[in-house]
PDB file of C-alpha atoms in Angstrom:
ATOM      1  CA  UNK Q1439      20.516  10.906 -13.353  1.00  0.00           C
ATOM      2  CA  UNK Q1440      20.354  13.428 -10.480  1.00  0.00           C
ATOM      3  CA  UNK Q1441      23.561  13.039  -7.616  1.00  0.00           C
ATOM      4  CA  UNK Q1442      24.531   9.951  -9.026  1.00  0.00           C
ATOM      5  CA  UNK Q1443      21.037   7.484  -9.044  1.00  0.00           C
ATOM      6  CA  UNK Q1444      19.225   6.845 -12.323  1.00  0.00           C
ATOM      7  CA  UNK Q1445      15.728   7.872 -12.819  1.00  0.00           C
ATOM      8  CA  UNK Q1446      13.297   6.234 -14.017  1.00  0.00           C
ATOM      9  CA  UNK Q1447       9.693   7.650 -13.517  1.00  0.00           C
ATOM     10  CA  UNK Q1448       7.001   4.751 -12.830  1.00  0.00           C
ATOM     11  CA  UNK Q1449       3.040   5.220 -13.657  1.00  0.00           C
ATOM     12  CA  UNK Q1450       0.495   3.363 -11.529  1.00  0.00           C
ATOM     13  CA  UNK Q1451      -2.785   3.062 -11.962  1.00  0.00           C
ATOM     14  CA  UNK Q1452      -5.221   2.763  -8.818  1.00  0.00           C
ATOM     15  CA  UNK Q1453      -6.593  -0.591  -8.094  1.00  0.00           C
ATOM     16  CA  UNK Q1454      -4.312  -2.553 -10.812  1.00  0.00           C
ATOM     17  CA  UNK Q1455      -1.061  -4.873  -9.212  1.00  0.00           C
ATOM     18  CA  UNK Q1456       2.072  -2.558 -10.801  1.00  0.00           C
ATOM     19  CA  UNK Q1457       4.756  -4.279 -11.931  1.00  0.00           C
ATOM     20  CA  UNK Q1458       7.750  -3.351 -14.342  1.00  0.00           C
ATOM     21  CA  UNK Q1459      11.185  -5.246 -15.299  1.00  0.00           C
ATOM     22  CA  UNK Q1460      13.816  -2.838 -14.595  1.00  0.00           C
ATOM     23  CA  UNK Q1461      17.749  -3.867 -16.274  1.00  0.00           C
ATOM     24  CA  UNK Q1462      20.290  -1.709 -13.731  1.00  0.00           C
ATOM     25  CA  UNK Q1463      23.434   0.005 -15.076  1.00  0.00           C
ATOM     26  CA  UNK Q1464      26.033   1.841 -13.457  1.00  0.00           C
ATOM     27  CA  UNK Q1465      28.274   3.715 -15.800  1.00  0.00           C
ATOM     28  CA  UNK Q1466      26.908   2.021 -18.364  1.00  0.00           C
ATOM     29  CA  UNK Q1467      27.726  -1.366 -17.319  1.00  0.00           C
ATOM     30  CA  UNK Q1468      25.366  -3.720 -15.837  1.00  0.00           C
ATOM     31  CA  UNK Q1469      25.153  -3.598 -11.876  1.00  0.00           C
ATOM     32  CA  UNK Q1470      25.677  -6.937 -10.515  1.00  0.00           C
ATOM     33  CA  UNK Q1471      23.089  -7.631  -7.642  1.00  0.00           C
ATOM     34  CA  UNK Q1472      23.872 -11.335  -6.932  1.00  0.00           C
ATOM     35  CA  UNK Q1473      24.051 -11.114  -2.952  1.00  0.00           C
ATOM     36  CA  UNK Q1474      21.806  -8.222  -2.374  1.00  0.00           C
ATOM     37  CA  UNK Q1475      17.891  -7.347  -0.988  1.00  0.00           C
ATOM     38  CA  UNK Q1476      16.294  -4.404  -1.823  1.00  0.00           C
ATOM     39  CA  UNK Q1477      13.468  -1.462  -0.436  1.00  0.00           C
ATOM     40  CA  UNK Q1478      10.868   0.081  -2.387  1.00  0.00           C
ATOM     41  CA  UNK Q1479       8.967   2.802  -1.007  1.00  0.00           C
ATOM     42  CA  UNK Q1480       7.197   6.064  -2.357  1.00  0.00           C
ATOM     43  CA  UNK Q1481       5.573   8.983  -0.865  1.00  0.00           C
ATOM     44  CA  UNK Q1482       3.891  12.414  -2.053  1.00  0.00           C
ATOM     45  CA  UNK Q1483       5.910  14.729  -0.010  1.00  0.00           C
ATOM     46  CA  UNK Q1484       9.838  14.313   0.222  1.00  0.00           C
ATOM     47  CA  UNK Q1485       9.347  16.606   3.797  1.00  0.00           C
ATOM     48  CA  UNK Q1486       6.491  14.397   4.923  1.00  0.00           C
ATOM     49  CA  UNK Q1487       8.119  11.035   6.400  1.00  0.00           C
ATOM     50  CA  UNK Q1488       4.845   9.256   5.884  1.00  0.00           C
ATOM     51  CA  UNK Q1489       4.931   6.734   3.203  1.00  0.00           C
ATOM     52  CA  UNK Q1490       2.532   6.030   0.979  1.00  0.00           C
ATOM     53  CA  UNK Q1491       3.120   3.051  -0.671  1.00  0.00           C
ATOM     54  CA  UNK Q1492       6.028  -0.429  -0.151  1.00  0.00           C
ATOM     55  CA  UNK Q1493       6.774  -2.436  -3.037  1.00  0.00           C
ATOM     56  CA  UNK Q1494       8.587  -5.061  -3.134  1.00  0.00           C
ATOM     57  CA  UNK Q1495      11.762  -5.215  -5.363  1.00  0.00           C
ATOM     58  CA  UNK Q1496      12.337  -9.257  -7.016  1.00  0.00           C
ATOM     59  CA  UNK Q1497      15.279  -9.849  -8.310  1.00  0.00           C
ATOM     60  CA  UNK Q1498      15.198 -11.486 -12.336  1.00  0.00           C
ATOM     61  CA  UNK Q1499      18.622 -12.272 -12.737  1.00  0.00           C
ATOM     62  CA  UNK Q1500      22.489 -10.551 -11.668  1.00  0.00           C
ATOM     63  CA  UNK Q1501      21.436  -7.522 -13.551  1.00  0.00           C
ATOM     64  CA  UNK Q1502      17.478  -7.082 -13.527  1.00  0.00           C
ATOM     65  CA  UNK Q1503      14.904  -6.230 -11.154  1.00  0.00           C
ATOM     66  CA  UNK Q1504      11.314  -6.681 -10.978  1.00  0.00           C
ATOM     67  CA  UNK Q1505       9.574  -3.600  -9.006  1.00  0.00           C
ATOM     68  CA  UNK Q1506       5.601  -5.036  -7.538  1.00  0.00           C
ATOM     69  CA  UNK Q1507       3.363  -3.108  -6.282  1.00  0.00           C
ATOM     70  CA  UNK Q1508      -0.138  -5.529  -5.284  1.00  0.00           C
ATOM     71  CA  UNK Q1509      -3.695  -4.221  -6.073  1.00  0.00           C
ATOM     72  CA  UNK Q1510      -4.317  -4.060  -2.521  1.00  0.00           C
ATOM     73  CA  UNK Q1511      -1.974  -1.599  -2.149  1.00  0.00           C
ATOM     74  CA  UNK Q1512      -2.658   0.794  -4.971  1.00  0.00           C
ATOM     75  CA  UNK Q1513      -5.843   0.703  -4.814  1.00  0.00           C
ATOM     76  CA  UNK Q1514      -5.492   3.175  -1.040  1.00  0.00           C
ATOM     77  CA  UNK Q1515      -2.996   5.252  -3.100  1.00  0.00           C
ATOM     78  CA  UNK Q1516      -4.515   9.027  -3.694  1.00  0.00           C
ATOM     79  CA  UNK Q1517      -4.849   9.713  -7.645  1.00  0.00           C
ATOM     80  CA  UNK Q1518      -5.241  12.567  -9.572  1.00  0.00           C
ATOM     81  CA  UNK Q1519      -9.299  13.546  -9.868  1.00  0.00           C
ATOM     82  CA  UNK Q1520      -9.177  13.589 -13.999  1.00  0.00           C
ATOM     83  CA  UNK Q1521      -6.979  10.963 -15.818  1.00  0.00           C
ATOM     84  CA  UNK Q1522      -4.847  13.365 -17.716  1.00  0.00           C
ATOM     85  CA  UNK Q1523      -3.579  14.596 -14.220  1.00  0.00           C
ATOM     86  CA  UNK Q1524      -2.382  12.305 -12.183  1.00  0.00           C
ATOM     87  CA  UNK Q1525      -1.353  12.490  -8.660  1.00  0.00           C
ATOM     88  CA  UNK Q1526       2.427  12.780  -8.460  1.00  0.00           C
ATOM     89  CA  UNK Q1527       4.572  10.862  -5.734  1.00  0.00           C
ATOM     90  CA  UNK Q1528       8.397  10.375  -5.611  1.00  0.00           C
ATOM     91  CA  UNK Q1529      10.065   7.117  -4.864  1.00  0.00           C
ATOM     92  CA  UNK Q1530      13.533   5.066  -4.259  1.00  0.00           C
ATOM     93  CA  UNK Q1531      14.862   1.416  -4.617  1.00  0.00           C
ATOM     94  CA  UNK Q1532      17.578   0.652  -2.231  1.00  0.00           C
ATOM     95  CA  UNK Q1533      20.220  -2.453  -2.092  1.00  0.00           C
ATOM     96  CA  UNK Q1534      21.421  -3.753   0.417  1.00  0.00           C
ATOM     97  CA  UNK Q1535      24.686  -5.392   0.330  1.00  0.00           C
ATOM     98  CA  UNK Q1536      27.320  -6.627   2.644  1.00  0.00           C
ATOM     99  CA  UNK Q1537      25.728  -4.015   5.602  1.00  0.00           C
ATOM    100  CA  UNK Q1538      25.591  -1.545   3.243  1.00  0.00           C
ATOM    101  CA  UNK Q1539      22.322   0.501   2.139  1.00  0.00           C
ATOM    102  CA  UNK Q1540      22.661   2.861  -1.310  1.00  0.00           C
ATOM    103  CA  UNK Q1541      20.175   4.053  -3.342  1.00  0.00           C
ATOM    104  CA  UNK Q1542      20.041   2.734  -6.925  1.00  0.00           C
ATOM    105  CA  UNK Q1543      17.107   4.263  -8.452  1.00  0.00           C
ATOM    106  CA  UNK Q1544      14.723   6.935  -7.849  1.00  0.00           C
ATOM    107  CA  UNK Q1545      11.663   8.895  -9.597  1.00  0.00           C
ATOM    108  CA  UNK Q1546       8.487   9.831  -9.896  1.00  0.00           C
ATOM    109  CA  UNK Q1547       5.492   7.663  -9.573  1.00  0.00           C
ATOM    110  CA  UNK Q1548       2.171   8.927 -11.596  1.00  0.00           C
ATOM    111  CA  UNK Q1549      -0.945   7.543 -10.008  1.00  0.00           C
ATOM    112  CA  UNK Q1550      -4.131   7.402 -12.503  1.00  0.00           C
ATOM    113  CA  UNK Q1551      -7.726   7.064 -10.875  1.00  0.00           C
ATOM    114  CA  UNK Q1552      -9.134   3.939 -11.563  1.00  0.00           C
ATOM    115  CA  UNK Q1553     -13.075   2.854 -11.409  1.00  0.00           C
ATOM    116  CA  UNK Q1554     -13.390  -0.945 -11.834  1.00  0.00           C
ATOM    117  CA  UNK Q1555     -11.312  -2.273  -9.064  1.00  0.00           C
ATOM    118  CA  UNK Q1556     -14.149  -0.422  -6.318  1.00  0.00           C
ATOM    119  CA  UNK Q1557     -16.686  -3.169  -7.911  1.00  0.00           C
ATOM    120  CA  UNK Q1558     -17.620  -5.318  -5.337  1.00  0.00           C
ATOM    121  CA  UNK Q1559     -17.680  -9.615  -6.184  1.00  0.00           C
TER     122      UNK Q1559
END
């Protein structure tokens, strides 16, 4: 946890739809997110406001999140040149409640090259 927000580092390989079922806590308790909506967005410089990817943040139940992230998206993301090293880019959910926007998790996001998705049908 770094000022407050849980981390949770993501890895994403190119060309594949990301997803991952997230359970949110706040002092150890479950965070209720009945009423809320949600951001998702990454980039690979926290001084460059350019993002480089949106996701889209479904909610599972009161407590649990589903983070997406479609093929068509990942598959522009910049990856590391060998698979041991992947490219490294930093990203935040935010709820949005009653007006009010605070971030309730954050990371990094490792992106893997991938091959088979550039295969054309």
């Amino acid at each position: 946890m770094k000022n407050g927000v849980p981390e949770f580092d993501i890895n994403i390989n190119q060309g594949d739809d990301y997803s991952r079922i997230i359970s949110l806590e706040k002092g150890g308790k479950p965070l209720n997110i009945s009423n809320a909506t949600f951001k998702f967005a990454g980039r690979y410089n926290i001084t460059d406001k350019t993002l480089a990817f949106i996701g889209s943040v479904e909610p599972i139940n009161e407590y649990t999140i589903r983070l997406y992230i479609p093929n068509e998206v990942t598959a522009e993301l910049q990856a590391g040149t060998d698979p041991r090293t992947p490219k490294r880019a930093y990203y935040d959910v935010q709820k949005i409640e009653n007006g009010e926007e605070k971030r309730i998790l954050q990371g990094d996001a490792y992106i893997y090259p991938g091959h088979a998705y550039k295969v054309k049908d």
